[in-house]
Coordinates of C-alpha atoms in Angstrom, one line a residue:
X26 CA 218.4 75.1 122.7
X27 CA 220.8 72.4 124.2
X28 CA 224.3 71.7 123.8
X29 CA 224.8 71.5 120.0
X30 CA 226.0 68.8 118.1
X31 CA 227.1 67.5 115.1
X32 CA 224.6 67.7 112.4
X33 CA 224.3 65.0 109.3
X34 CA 222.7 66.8 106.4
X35 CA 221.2 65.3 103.7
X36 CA 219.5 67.6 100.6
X37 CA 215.9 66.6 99.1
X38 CA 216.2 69.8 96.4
X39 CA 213.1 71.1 95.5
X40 CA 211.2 67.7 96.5
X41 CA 207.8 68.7 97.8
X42 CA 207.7 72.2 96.5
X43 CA 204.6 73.3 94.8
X44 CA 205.8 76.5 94.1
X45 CA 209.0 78.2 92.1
X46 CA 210.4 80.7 93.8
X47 CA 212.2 83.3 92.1
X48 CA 215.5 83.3 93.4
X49 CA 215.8 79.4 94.1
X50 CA 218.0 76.7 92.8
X51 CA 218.2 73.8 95.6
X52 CA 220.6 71.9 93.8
X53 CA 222.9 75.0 93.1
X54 CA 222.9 76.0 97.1
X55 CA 222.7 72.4 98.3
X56 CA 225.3 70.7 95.9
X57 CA 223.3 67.7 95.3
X58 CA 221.7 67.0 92.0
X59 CA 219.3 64.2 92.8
X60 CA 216.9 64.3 96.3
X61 CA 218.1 61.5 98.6
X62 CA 216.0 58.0 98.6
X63 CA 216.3 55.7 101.5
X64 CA 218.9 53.6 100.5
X65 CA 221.0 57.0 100.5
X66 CA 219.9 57.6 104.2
X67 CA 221.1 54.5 105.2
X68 CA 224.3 54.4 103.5
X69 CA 224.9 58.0 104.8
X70 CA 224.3 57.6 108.3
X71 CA 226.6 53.7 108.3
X72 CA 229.0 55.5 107.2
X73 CA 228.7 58.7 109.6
X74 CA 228.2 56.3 112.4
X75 CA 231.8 54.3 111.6
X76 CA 233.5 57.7 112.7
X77 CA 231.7 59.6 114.6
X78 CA 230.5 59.3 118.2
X79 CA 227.0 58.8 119.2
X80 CA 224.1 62.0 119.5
X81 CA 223.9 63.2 115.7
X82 CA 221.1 65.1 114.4
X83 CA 220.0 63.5 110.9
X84 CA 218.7 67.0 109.1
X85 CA 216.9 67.0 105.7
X86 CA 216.9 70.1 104.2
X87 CA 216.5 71.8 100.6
X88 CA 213.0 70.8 100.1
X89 CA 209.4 71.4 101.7
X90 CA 209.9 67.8 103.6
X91 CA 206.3 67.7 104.7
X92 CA 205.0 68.5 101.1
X93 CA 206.3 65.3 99.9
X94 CA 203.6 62.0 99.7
X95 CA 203.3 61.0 103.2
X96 CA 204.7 57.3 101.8
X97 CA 208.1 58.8 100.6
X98 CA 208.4 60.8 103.7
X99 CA 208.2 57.4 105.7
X100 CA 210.6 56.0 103.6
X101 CA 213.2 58.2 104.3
X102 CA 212.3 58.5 107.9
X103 CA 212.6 54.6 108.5
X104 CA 215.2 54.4 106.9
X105 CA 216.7 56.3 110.2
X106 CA 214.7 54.8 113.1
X107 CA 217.5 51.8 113.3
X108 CA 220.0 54.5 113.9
X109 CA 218.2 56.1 116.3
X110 CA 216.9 52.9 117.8
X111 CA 220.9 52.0 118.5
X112 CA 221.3 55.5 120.1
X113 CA 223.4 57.1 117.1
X114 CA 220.8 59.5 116.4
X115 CA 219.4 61.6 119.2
X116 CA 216.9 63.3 116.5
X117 CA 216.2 64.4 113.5
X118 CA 215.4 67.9 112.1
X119 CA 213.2 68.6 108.7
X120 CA 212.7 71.6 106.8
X121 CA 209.6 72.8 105.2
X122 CA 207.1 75.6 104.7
X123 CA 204.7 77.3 106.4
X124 CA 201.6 76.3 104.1
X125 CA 202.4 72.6 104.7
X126 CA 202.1 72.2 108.1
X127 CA 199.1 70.7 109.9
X128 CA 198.5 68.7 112.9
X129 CA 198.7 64.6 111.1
X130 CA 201.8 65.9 109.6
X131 CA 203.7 67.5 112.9
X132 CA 202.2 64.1 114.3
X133 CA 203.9 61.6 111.6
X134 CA 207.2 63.9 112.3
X135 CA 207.7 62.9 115.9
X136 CA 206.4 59.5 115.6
X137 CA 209.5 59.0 113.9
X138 CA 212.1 61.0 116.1
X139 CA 212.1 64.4 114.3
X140 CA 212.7 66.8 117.2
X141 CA 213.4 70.5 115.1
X142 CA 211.4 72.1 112.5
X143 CA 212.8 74.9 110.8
X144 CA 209.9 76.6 109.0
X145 CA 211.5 79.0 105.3
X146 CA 209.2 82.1 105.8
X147 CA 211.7 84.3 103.7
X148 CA 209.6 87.4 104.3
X149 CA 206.5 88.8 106.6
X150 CA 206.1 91.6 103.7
X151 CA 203.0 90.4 101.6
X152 CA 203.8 91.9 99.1
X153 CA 206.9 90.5 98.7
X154 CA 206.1 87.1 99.1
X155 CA 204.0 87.3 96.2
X156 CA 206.7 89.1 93.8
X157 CA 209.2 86.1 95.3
X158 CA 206.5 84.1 94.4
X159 CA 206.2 81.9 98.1
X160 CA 202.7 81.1 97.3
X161 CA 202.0 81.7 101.0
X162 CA 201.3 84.1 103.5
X163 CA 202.8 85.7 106.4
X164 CA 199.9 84.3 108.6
X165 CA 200.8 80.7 107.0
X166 CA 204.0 81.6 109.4
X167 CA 202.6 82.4 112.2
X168 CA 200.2 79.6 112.1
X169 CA 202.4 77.2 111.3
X170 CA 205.0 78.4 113.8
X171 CA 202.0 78.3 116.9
X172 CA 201.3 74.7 115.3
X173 CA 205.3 73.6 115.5
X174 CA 205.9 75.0 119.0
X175 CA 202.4 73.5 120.7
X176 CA 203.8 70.3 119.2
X177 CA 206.9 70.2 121.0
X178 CA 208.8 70.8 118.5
X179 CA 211.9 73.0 118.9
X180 CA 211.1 76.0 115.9
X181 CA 214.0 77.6 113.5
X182 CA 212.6 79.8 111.4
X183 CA 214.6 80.8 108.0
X184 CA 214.1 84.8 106.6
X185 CA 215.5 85.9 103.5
X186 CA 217.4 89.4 103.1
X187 CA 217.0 91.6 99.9
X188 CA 214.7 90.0 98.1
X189 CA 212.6 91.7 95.3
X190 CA 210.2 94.4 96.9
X191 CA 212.0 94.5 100.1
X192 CA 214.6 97.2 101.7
X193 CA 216.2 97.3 104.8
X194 CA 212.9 98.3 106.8
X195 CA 211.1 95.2 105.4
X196 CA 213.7 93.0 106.2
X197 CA 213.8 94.3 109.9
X198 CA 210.2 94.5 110.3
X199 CA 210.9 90.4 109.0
X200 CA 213.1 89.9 111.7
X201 CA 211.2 91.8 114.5
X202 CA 207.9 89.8 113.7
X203 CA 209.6 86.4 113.3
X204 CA 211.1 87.1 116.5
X205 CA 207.9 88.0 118.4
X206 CA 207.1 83.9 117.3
X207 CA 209.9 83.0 120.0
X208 CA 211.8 80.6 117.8
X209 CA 214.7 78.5 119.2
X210 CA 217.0 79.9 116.3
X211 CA 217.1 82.0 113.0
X212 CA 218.5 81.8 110.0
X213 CA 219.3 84.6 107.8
X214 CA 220.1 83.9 104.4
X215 CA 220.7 87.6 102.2
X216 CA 219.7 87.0 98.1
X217 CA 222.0 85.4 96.0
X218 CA 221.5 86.0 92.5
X219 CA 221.5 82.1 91.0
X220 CA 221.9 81.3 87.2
X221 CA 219.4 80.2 85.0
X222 CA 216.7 81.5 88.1
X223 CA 213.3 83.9 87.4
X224 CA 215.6 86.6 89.4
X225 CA 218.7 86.6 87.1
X226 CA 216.0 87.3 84.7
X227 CA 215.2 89.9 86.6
X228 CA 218.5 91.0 86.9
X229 CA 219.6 90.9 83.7
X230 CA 216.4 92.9 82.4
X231 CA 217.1 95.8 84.7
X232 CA 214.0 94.5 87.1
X233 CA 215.7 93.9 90.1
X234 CA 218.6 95.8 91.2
X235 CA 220.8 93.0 93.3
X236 CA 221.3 93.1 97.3
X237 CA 224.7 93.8 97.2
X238 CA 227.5 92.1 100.1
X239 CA 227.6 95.6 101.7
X240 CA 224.0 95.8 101.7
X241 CA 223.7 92.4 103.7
X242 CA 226.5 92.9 105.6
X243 CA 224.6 96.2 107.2
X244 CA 221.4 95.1 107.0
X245 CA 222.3 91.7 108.9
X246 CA 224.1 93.7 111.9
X247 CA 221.2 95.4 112.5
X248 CA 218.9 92.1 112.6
X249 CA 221.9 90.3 114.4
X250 CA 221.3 93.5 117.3
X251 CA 217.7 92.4 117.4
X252 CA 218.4 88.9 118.0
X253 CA 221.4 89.3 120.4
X254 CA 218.5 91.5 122.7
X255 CA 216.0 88.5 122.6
X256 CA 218.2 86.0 123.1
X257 CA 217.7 83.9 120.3
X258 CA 220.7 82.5 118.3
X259 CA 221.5 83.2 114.5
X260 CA 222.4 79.5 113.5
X261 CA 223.2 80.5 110.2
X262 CA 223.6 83.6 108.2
X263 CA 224.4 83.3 104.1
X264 CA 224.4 80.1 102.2
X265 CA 226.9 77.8 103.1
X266 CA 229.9 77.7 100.0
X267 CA 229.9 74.9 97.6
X268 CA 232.0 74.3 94.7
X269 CA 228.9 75.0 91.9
X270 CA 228.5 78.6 93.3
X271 CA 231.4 79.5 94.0
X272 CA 232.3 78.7 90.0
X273 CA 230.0 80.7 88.7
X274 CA 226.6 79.4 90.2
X275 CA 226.5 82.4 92.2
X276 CA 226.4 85.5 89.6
X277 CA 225.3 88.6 91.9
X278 CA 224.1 89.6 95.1
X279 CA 225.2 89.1 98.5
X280 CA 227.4 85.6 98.0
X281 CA 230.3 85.3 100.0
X282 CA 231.9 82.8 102.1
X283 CA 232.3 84.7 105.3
X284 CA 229.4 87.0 104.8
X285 CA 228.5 85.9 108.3
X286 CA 231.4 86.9 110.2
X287 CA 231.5 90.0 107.7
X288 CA 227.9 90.7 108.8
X289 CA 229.6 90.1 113.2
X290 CA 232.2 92.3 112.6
X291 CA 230.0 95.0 111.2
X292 CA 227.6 94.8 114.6
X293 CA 230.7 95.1 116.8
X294 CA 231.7 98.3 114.7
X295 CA 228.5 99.8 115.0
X296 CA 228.5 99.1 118.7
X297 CA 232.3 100.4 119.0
X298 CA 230.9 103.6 117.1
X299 CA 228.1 104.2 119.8
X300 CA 230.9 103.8 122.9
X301 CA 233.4 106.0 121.2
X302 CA 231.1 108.7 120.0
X303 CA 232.5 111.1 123.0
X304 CA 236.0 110.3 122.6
X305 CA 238.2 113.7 122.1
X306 CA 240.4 113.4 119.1
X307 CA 244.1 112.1 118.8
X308 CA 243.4 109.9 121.6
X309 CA 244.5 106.8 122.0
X310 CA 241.8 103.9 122.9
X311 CA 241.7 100.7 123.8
X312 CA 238.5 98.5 123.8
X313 CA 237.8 95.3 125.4
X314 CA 236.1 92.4 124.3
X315 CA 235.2 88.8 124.9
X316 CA 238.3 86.8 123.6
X317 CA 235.7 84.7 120.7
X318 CA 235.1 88.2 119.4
X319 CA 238.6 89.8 119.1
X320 CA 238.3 89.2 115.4
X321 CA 235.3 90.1 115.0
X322 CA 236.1 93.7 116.5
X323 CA 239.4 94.1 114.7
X324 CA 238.0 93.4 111.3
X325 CA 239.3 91.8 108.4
X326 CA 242.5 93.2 107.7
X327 CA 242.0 95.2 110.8
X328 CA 239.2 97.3 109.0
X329 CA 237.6 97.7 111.8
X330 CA 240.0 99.7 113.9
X331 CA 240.8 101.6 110.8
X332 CA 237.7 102.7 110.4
X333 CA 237.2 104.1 113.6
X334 CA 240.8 106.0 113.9
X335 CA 239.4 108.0 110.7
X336 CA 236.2 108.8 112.0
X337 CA 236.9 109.6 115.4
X338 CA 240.0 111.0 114.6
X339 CA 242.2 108.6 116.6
X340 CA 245.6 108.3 117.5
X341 CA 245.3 104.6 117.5
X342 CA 242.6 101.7 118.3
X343 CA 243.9 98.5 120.6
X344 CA 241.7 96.1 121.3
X345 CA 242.1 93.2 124.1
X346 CA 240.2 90.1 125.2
X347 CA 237.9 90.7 128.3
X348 CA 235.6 89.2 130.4
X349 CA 232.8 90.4 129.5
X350 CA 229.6 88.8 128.2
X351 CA 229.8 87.7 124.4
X352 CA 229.2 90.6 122.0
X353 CA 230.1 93.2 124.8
X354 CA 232.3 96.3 123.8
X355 CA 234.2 98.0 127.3
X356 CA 236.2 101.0 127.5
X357 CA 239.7 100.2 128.7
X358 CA 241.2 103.0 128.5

């Protein structure tokens, strides 16, 4: 992927989806009650280009965008060729499924500047895309992601932790086989538990037991180890905060607002654990690492380093920025 930049979302919550997945509620996650029409696009993206410097990405998410009538999808995409026409825009980015991808569609999509598709598989596990009810198939994902790349397209593919049927295997075997796809980027978002959704029903009958922040936070090292050894980037991992969830939207599972660097700090412990699992008791240590990962390594509240003093029976942890590649753990001393 090239150097990033700024990114100008705008949410089309639930607009083209044919299907209602358990856990979802667009509007909840996304903060917007209404999808976007044109008019919105445009007044968005004036407004965005007023203060900020040329090279956004315009980025429609919360909806299957190539599900919607191919007339509305042209509205909204003309309604951001001027902006790419004066340079403002280098591209534009849609989100959509796997079941609604074919070659007229990938085709309308670049005629009008979109450059990244980001495709929600949620699972590989068959048989829990049907209890999350996807209405498609793990082949629609691999088909779909062979269909984006030979396009030209740069891929993200989204995965979903947790959900109902699944367990950590699953969700790794998700990650390994989404990975053999060689996508530009992943996004790993662990189940929230969403009022008013088919899974709080669930939940609340004793059908689903939640995928607790513990859970994801493991669970996501370990995919977060897979992706770090074939180079491909996390862009995002657990939904982004908003006010509605954060109030009460959001009544179980693995919500929280730093989940991601929660889930970072995690890896670098289970890597520290793997360097130190020689190390002589009452010794003192200290570890090096790459200075954007010193608080990743310490921990929240230094957790980290407490954690490893008890099991390793340490005299005391130090840890010190390196050079050293990114997510690298040395032994200083």
């Amino acid at each position: 992927m090239g150097a990033k930049r700024r990114i100008i979302p705008l949410f089309v919550p639930h607009l083209g989806c044919p299907h209602a997945c358990v856990f979802c509620d667009q509007r909840a996650v996304s903060g917007a009650r209404e999808p976007v029409t044109a008019a919105d696009v445009t007044r968005t993206l004036s407004e965005a280009e007023a203060r900020f410097p040329a090279g956004a990405e315009l980025a429609f998410y919360g909806g299957s965008f190539t599900a919607i009538p191919a007339d509305e999808q042209e509205a909204l995409l003309s309604a951001a060729a001027p902006f790419l026409e004066r340079g403002f825009l280098a591209s534009l980015r849609v989100s959509t499924r796997p079941d609604r991808v074919d070659g007229p569609a990938l085709a309308r999509l670049r005629r009008y500047g979109v450059r990244t598709v980001e495709l929600g598989a949620q699972s590989m596990d068959e048989a829990v895309l049907r209890l999350a009810g996807r209405g498609h198939s793990a082949e629609d994902t691999r088909r779909a992601a062979a269909l984006v790349k030979a396009g030209g397209f740069a891929l993200i593919l989204q995965m979903m932790t947790g959900l109902p049927g699944s367990d950590r295997e699953k969700d790794l075997f998700t990650a390994r086989e989404l990975l053999a796809l060689e996508p530009d980027g992943l996004r790993v978002y662990p189940t929230v538990i969403l009022r008013d959704t088919a899974l709080c029903a669930l939940w609340r009958a004793g059908k689903y037991r939640e995928h607790t922040v513990e859970e994801a936070m493991e669970t996501c090292a370990a995919i977060l180890e897979l992706t770090d050894a074939a180079g491909v980037p996390v862009t995002r991992l657990g939904l982004n905060p908003t006010e509605e969830l954060s109030a009460g939207g959001a009544v179980a599972g693995a919500y929280h607002p730093a989940l991601g660097e929660l889930a970072r700090a995690r890896l670098m412990l289970r890597r520290a654990e793997r360097l130190l699992r020689d190390t002589p008791h009452g010794e003192t240590v200290t570890l090096g690492v790459a200075p954007e990962r010193l608080s990743q390594m310490t921990g929240q509240k230094r957790e980290n380093l407490a954690a490893l003093r008890q099991e390793f029976g340490l005299m005391e942890v130090r840890v010190k920025p390196v050079q050293v590649n990114s997510g690298e753990i040395i032994l200083l001393s």
